[in-house]
Short mmCIF file of C-alpha atoms in Angstrom, two decimals:
data_model
loop_
_atom_site.label_atom_id
_atom_site.label_comp_id
_atom_site.label_asym_id
_atom_site.label_seq_id
_atom_site.Cartn_x
_atom_site.Cartn_y
_atom_site.Cartn_z
CA MET L 1 106.98 119.35 108.09
CA ARG L 2 107.33 122.94 107.01
CA TRP L 3 104.67 125.07 105.42
CA HIS L 4 105.72 127.98 103.31
CA SER L 5 106.33 129.09 99.79
CA ILE L 6 109.76 128.67 98.43
CA PRO L 7 111.56 130.51 95.66
CA VAL L 8 113.84 128.10 93.85
CA LEU L 9 117.18 128.64 92.25
CA ALA L 10 117.48 129.42 88.59
CA VAL L 11 118.71 125.93 87.94
CA ALA L 12 115.56 124.52 89.42
CA LEU L 13 113.43 126.98 87.49
CA ALA L 14 115.09 125.81 84.31
CA CYS L 15 113.71 122.42 85.06
CA VAL L 16 110.08 123.57 85.27
CA GLY L 17 108.26 121.82 82.53
CA CYS L 18 110.68 118.92 82.34
CA ASP L 19 110.89 117.31 85.74
CA VAL L 20 110.60 119.98 88.35
CA LEU L 21 110.40 117.54 91.21
CA GLY L 22 113.45 115.57 90.27
CA SER L 23 113.15 111.96 91.23
CA GLY L 24 110.68 112.48 94.09
CA THR L 25 107.63 110.25 94.09
CA PRO L 26 104.52 111.69 92.36
CA GLY L 27 101.43 111.88 94.53
CA GLU L 28 98.49 109.62 93.71
CA LEU L 29 96.30 112.63 92.91
CA GLY L 30 98.90 114.19 90.62
CA GLU L 31 99.23 117.51 92.40
CA GLY L 32 102.96 117.29 93.08
CA GLY L 33 105.67 115.11 94.48
CA PHE L 34 106.59 113.61 97.83
CA ASN L 35 110.26 113.78 98.76
CA TYR L 36 111.95 111.64 101.36
CA GLU L 37 114.25 113.05 104.00
CA CYS L 38 116.63 111.14 106.22
CA ILE L 39 116.58 112.61 109.71
CA ALA L 40 119.33 110.54 111.30
CA TRP L 41 122.51 108.81 110.28
CA GLY L 42 122.10 105.20 109.36
CA ASP L 43 119.12 105.49 107.05
CA PRO L 44 120.00 103.25 104.08
CA VAL L 45 117.89 105.38 101.76
CA CYS L 46 120.46 108.13 101.99
CA ASP L 47 123.33 105.71 101.66
CA GLY L 48 124.78 106.63 104.98
CA GLU L 49 124.51 110.34 104.46
CA LEU L 50 121.84 112.73 105.56
CA ALA L 51 119.54 113.75 102.75
CA ALA L 52 120.02 117.06 101.10
CA THR L 53 117.60 119.30 102.90
CA PHE L 54 116.04 122.44 101.61
CA ASP L 55 118.11 124.74 103.79
CA ASP L 56 121.36 123.04 102.97
CA PHE L 57 121.01 123.78 99.31
CA GLN L 58 119.55 127.29 99.39
CA GLY L 59 116.24 126.52 97.85
CA VAL L 60 116.48 123.27 96.00
CA PRO L 61 114.48 120.60 97.75
CA SER L 62 115.77 117.12 98.19
CA ASP L 63 114.43 114.89 95.46
CA ILE L 64 114.79 111.48 97.02
CA PRO L 65 111.83 109.29 96.16
CA ILE L 66 109.85 107.57 98.87
CA PRO L 67 111.38 104.07 99.22
CA ASN L 68 109.38 100.95 98.49
CA ALA L 69 109.33 99.98 102.14
CA ILE L 70 110.04 101.51 105.53
CA VAL L 71 111.31 99.38 108.40
CA VAL L 72 109.21 99.06 111.55
CA GLY L 73 110.74 101.48 114.04
CA GLY L 74 112.33 103.48 111.25
CA ARG L 75 112.43 107.26 111.53
CA PHE L 76 112.28 109.59 108.53
CA ASP L 77 110.60 112.70 107.25
CA ALA L 78 108.79 113.66 104.05
CA THR L 79 107.81 116.86 102.33
CA PHE L 80 105.48 117.65 99.48
CA PHE L 81 106.23 120.07 96.68
CA GLU L 82 103.62 121.53 94.41
CA PRO L 83 104.90 123.22 91.27
CA ASP L 84 103.51 126.68 90.63
CA GLU L 85 104.76 127.47 87.19
CA ASP L 86 102.87 130.78 86.95
CA PHE L 87 104.99 132.35 89.64
CA GLY L 88 108.10 130.22 89.32
CA TYR L 89 107.73 128.77 92.76
CA LEU L 90 107.72 125.42 94.31
CA ARG L 91 105.29 125.48 97.18
CA GLU L 92 106.23 123.25 100.04
CA HIS L 93 103.46 121.74 102.13
CA SER L 94 103.48 119.86 105.37
CA VAL L 95 102.79 116.15 105.23
CA ARG L 96 100.75 114.24 107.77
CA SER L 97 100.25 110.60 108.54
CA ALA L 98 96.88 109.06 107.73
CA SER L 99 97.11 106.91 110.83
CA GLN L 100 99.06 107.37 114.05
CA TYR L 101 98.30 103.68 114.67
CA LEU L 102 100.75 102.78 111.90
CA LEU L 103 102.91 105.86 111.46
CA GLU L 104 103.49 108.24 114.35
CA THR L 105 104.11 111.91 113.77
CA SER L 106 106.44 114.00 115.87
CA SER L 107 108.14 117.33 115.51
CA ALA L 108 111.19 115.49 114.16
CA GLY L 109 109.28 113.60 111.49
CA PHE L 110 107.67 110.19 111.29
CA ARG L 111 108.25 106.85 113.03
CA ALA L 112 106.90 103.62 111.60
CA VAL L 113 105.04 101.84 114.38
CA ARG L 114 103.74 98.58 112.91
CA PRO L 115 103.69 96.78 109.58
CA GLY L 116 101.07 97.72 107.01
CA VAL L 117 100.15 100.19 104.35
CA VAL L 118 99.78 103.81 105.40
CA ALA L 119 99.19 107.01 103.51
CA LEU L 120 101.04 110.27 103.67
CA VAL L 121 98.49 113.03 103.22
CA VAL L 122 98.85 116.68 102.32
CA SER L 123 96.20 119.39 102.13
CA ASP L 124 96.52 123.14 102.35
CA GLY L 125 92.78 123.62 102.70
CA TYR L 126 92.66 125.69 99.52
CA GLY L 127 92.49 123.05 96.86
CA VAL L 128 95.94 121.46 96.97
CA ALA L 129 95.64 117.93 98.20
CA ASP L 130 97.51 114.76 97.51
CA LEU L 131 98.33 111.45 99.10
CA LEU L 132 100.79 108.63 98.79
CA HIS L 133 100.68 105.17 100.31
CA LEU L 134 103.85 103.56 101.62
CA THR L 135 104.54 100.14 103.05
CA ILE L 136 105.94 99.41 106.49
CA VAL L 137 107.55 95.99 107.00
CA GLU L 138 109.30 94.09 109.73
CA PRO L 139 112.99 93.64 108.91
CA ALA L 140 113.87 90.09 107.98
CA ARG L 141 117.51 90.46 108.97
CA LEU L 142 120.34 92.87 109.61
CA SER L 143 123.28 92.78 107.27
CA VAL L 144 126.74 93.44 108.68
CA ALA L 145 129.40 95.36 106.79
CA GLY L 146 132.88 96.58 107.60
CA TYR L 147 134.67 94.17 109.95
CA THR L 148 134.96 90.77 108.26
CA GLY L 149 136.43 88.62 111.02
CA GLN L 150 140.07 89.41 110.44
CA LEU L 151 142.55 89.19 113.30
CA LEU L 152 143.05 92.57 114.96
CA ALA L 153 146.08 93.70 116.89
CA PRO L 154 145.60 95.49 120.23
CA GLY L 155 144.94 99.15 119.61
CA GLU L 156 143.68 98.50 116.13
CA THR L 157 140.15 99.59 115.23
CA ALA L 158 137.61 98.44 112.68
CA ASP L 159 134.32 99.90 111.57
CA VAL L 160 131.17 97.82 111.55
CA TRP L 161 127.73 98.91 110.48
CA LEU L 162 124.29 97.41 110.05
CA THR L 163 121.55 97.65 107.47
CA PRO L 164 117.98 96.36 107.92
CA ARG L 165 116.82 94.30 104.95
CA ASP L 166 113.66 92.59 103.82
CA GLU L 167 113.42 88.91 102.87
CA THR L 168 114.78 89.59 99.40
CA GLY L 169 117.77 91.49 100.72
CA VAL L 170 116.55 94.95 99.78
CA ALA L 171 117.54 97.67 102.25
CA LEU L 172 114.62 99.23 104.13
CA GLY L 173 114.11 102.94 104.63
CA GLY L 174 114.18 104.66 107.98
CA ALA L 175 116.77 105.11 110.68
CA LEU L 176 116.76 102.55 113.48
CA SER L 177 118.18 102.65 116.98
CA TYR L 178 120.55 99.87 118.03
CA GLU L 179 121.96 98.59 121.29
CA TRP L 180 125.59 97.45 121.09
CA THR L 181 127.38 95.29 123.66
CA SER L 182 130.69 93.44 123.88
CA SER L 183 130.92 90.10 125.68
CA ASP L 184 134.43 90.91 126.88
CA ALA L 185 135.60 94.48 127.09
CA SER L 186 139.14 93.29 127.83
CA VAL L 187 139.25 91.89 124.29
CA VAL L 188 137.24 94.38 122.29
CA ARG L 189 135.38 97.46 123.25
CA ILE L 190 132.83 99.45 121.36
CA LEU L 191 133.39 103.07 120.56
CA PRO L 192 130.70 105.30 119.15
CA SER L 193 131.09 106.21 115.52
CA VAL L 194 130.93 109.87 114.75
CA SER L 195 130.16 111.44 111.42
CA SER L 196 133.22 113.19 110.07
CA ASP L 197 131.09 115.99 108.64
CA THR L 198 128.69 116.82 111.43
CA GLU L 199 130.18 114.99 114.41
CA ALA L 200 126.76 113.49 114.95
CA LEU L 201 126.68 110.09 116.60
CA ARG L 202 125.81 107.23 114.30
CA ASP L 203 123.58 104.63 115.82
CA ASP L 204 123.94 102.08 113.05
CA GLN L 205 127.71 102.10 113.05
CA VAL L 206 130.36 101.61 115.74
CA LEU L 207 134.10 101.35 115.97
CA LEU L 208 135.50 98.08 117.32
CA GLN L 209 138.68 98.71 119.27
CA ALA L 210 140.90 95.70 119.92
CA VAL L 211 142.12 95.75 123.52
CA GLY L 212 143.78 92.43 124.35
CA GLY L 213 144.26 88.95 122.98
CA GLY L 214 141.26 86.67 122.77
CA THR L 215 137.86 86.35 121.16
CA ALA L 216 134.77 88.34 122.04
CA THR L 217 131.27 88.59 120.71
CA VAL L 218 129.84 91.95 119.79
CA ARG L 219 126.05 91.98 119.83
CA ALA L 220 123.76 94.51 118.22
CA THR L 221 120.02 94.46 118.77
CA THR L 222 117.08 96.41 117.45
CA GLY L 223 113.57 95.30 118.24
CA ASP L 224 113.53 91.50 118.03
CA LEU L 225 116.56 91.29 115.77
CA LEU L 226 119.97 90.28 117.06
CA VAL L 227 123.30 90.23 115.27
CA GLU L 228 126.39 88.59 116.75
CA ILE L 229 129.87 89.38 115.45
CA GLU L 230 132.86 87.34 116.54
CA VAL L 231 135.92 89.56 116.97
CA PHE L 232 139.42 88.09 117.10
CA VAL L 233 142.29 89.94 118.74
CA ASP L 234 145.88 88.78 118.73
CA GLY L 235 148.70 89.81 121.08
CA GLU L 236 149.00 91.26 124.56
CA PRO L 237 146.56 93.61 126.25
CA LEU L 238 147.10 97.34 125.90
CA PRO L 239 149.67 98.53 128.48
CA ASP L 240 147.33 101.02 130.08
CA GLY L 241 144.56 98.42 130.33
CA SER L 242 142.11 100.92 128.91
CA GLY L 243 139.68 98.16 128.07
CA GLU L 244 139.32 96.99 131.67
CA GLY L 245 136.02 97.82 133.27
CA SER L 246 135.12 100.22 130.52
CA GLY L 247 131.86 98.46 129.81
CA GLY L 248 131.02 97.25 126.42
CA ASP L 249 128.24 99.48 125.29
CA ALA L 250 128.54 102.07 122.62
CA MET T 1 31.65 134.74 99.21
CA MET T 2 33.93 131.70 99.55
CA PRO T 3 32.88 129.20 102.18
CA HIS T 4 35.07 129.06 105.24
CA SER T 5 36.05 125.42 104.65
CA LEU T 6 37.15 126.13 101.10
CA ARG T 7 39.25 129.10 102.27
CA SER T 8 40.95 126.90 104.83
CA LEU T 9 41.63 124.32 102.18
CA LEU T 10 43.23 126.92 99.92
CA VAL T 11 45.38 128.22 102.77
CA LEU T 12 46.56 124.71 103.55
CA ALA T 13 47.30 123.99 99.91
CA THR T 14 49.27 127.21 99.62
CA LEU T 15 51.21 126.35 102.77
CA ALA T 16 51.97 122.89 101.42
CA LEU T 17 53.28 124.41 98.20
CA VAL T 18 55.46 126.88 100.12
CA LEU T 19 56.84 124.14 102.36
CA ALA T 20 57.53 121.92 99.39
CA SER T 21 59.51 124.64 97.71
CA CYS T 22 61.50 125.24 100.90
CA GLY T 23 62.29 121.54 101.44
CA ARG T 24 65.28 119.54 100.27
CA ARG T 25 66.78 121.26 97.29
CA PHE T 26 68.42 118.05 96.17
CA ASP T 27 67.31 114.47 95.79
CA TYR T 28 70.28 112.51 97.01
CA VAL T 29 73.92 112.78 98.00
CA ASP T 30 76.26 111.20 95.48
CA VAL T 31 79.36 109.68 97.06
CA THR T 32 82.08 108.51 94.69
CA LEU T 33 85.65 107.37 95.04
CA GLY T 34 88.19 109.65 93.34
CA SER T 35 91.42 107.74 93.86
CA SER T 36 92.70 104.17 93.70
CA PRO T 37 93.81 103.01 97.14
CA PRO T 38 96.19 100.03 97.24
CA LEU T 39 93.81 98.06 99.45
CA PRO T 40 90.10 97.46 98.78
CA VAL T 41 87.71 100.10 100.09
CA THR T 42 83.94 100.47 99.90
CA VAL T 43 82.67 104.00 99.52
CA ASN T 44 79.06 104.88 98.77
CA SER T 45 76.17 106.75 100.31
CA SER T 46 75.21 103.74 102.45
CA GLN T 47 78.55 102.83 103.98
CA VAL T 48 82.27 103.44 104.06
CA VAL T 49 84.57 100.52 104.79
CA MET T 50 88.32 101.02 104.60
CA PRO T 51 91.42 99.52 106.18
CA VAL T 52 93.25 101.47 108.85
CA GLY T 53 96.05 103.61 107.40
CA VAL T 54 94.47 103.92 103.97
CA ALA T 55 93.43 107.29 102.57
CA ALA T 56 91.10 107.93 99.67
CA GLN T 57 89.84 110.92 97.77
CA VAL T 58 86.04 110.96 97.87
CA PHE T 59 83.58 113.29 96.15
CA PHE T 60 80.35 114.27 97.91
CA GLN T 61 77.79 116.02 95.73
CA ALA T 62 74.17 116.96 96.22
CA VAL T 63 72.31 115.84 93.11
CA ARG T 64 68.92 117.04 91.85
CA ARG T 65 66.58 115.10 89.59
CA ASN T 66 67.58 117.18 86.60
CA ASP T 67 71.11 115.87 87.16
CA SER T 68 72.53 119.17 88.31
CA VAL T 69 75.03 118.77 91.10
CA ASP T 70 76.20 120.95 93.92
CA GLY T 71 79.37 120.18 95.79
CA ASP T 72 79.97 123.61 97.23
CA GLY T 73 77.06 123.52 99.65
CA VAL T 74 78.09 120.16 101.03
CA ASP T 75 80.12 119.69 104.18
CA VAL T 76 81.35 116.38 105.57
CA ARG T 77 82.27 115.77 109.20
CA SER T 78 83.46 112.78 111.16
CA THR T 79 81.69 111.86 114.38
CA ASP T 80 84.99 110.48 115.70
CA SER T 81 88.20 111.75 114.14
CA ARG T 82 90.16 109.18 116.16
CA ILE T 83 88.58 106.54 113.90
CA VAL T 84 88.06 108.24 110.56
CA GLY T 85 89.67 111.49 109.52
CA VAL T 86 88.05 113.89 107.08
CA ILE T 87 90.05 116.53 105.23
CA ASP T 88 88.23 119.15 103.17
CA THR T 89 90.32 119.63 100.06
CA GLY T 90 88.06 122.16 98.39
CA GLY T 91 85.17 121.90 95.94
CA SER T 92 83.33 118.64 96.35
CA ALA T 93 86.44 116.61 97.20
CA TRP T 94 87.45 115.27 100.57
CA ILE T 95 90.15 112.91 101.75
CA LEU T 96 88.96 110.19 104.11
CA HIS T 97 91.58 108.30 106.08
CA GLY T 98 91.39 105.42 108.51
CA GLU T 99 93.07 106.62 111.69
CA ASN T 100 92.26 103.68 113.93
CA ILE T 101 90.29 100.45 113.83
CA GLY T 102 86.67 101.00 114.86
CA ARG T 103 83.31 102.40 113.84
CA ALA T 104 82.11 105.96 113.42
CA GLU T 105 79.84 107.95 111.13
CA LEU T 106 80.21 110.58 108.49
CA GLU T 107 77.77 113.44 108.77
CA VAL T 108 76.90 115.01 105.45
CA TRP T 109 75.62 118.55 105.77
CA TYR T 110 73.99 120.59 103.04
CA ASP T 111 73.46 124.30 103.55
CA ASN T 112 74.10 123.81 107.26
CA GLU T 113 71.49 121.08 107.52
CA LEU T 114 72.39 117.50 108.44
CA VAL T 115 71.10 115.45 105.52
CA GLU T 116 72.90 112.08 105.71
CA ARG T 117 74.63 109.90 108.25
CA ILE T 118 76.91 107.33 106.65
CA PRO T 119 78.24 104.51 108.85
CA VAL T 120 82.00 104.02 108.65
CA GLU T 121 83.99 100.94 109.55
CA ILE T 122 87.79 101.09 109.74
CA THR T 123 89.10 97.56 109.56
CA GLU T 124 92.36 95.71 110.18
CA GLN T 125 94.59 95.39 107.14
#
């Protein structure tokens, strides 16, 4: 969503003429490449890590291609880079949505609103213009990873995280928001998961903390999708009863 | 001495010639698709039909009988940018994009004169 010229590092310059835009997705008009940016933790495109942004790497743009499909409700950002070999620059241009009906634009990036095909469009008004269509789909299911149903002892914790997938099991791009609840906070409670690098809260991932003996159901919802995870805890409740009345939400 | 009626006739003929030379300096507006959208679109000088969300590069050129073309004097505007968006990308190329489902028109201007109105329909996907 930025609009300025960018000097690139020597290593990037060395690539001019071979594949200056890395693995970004070429625009349909051939003027440059569209690069994907994760804007929140939990975007499967970035494999659980925020995309390399321009600022983070002192001039080298992220080169993540636009994924085949974005999940409805998914948040992400995109940039466009036009190679200018005469001056050894990559020029970065802002990208806009062709339709707010399908893909909303905000200062933070884009949010997929409803399923369909929608174009990302770029134009600087001086001859550089390109576009790229992407597909927005409803998620078919949420896959669960981390906790696998093993018996936990009170005080023990286990990670669990979700990934939206299409009917064929392919992960969908875009960060989603989830609601997490525990059916019995005296058995298991839900702690927010924090990125070790940035201390940012992860919405797709939580920490299950075993509190006292029994079985509880942890539920995660996003849109119309619901995932239920049975959690088994052995032994006595924690002595301080920290799970009592703590609520179950992350 | 020329008769008055003949003089009037000559004046009228001269005026007609002057007006003809100052009239449309092109014969038609050529509208052609410049990209390959993933969903079917119809783009010509009579109508534009495209699904919501889709964008297409479109060339608008004023064409004379001798086949010379002029894209620089052409301007294209949407009568309702909430339905169809128009982005001037320089030269004779524009990007049209379906913002919302509905109907609108494209106004084609040539040398600051409105020369065509093209109906646009943005459809469901």
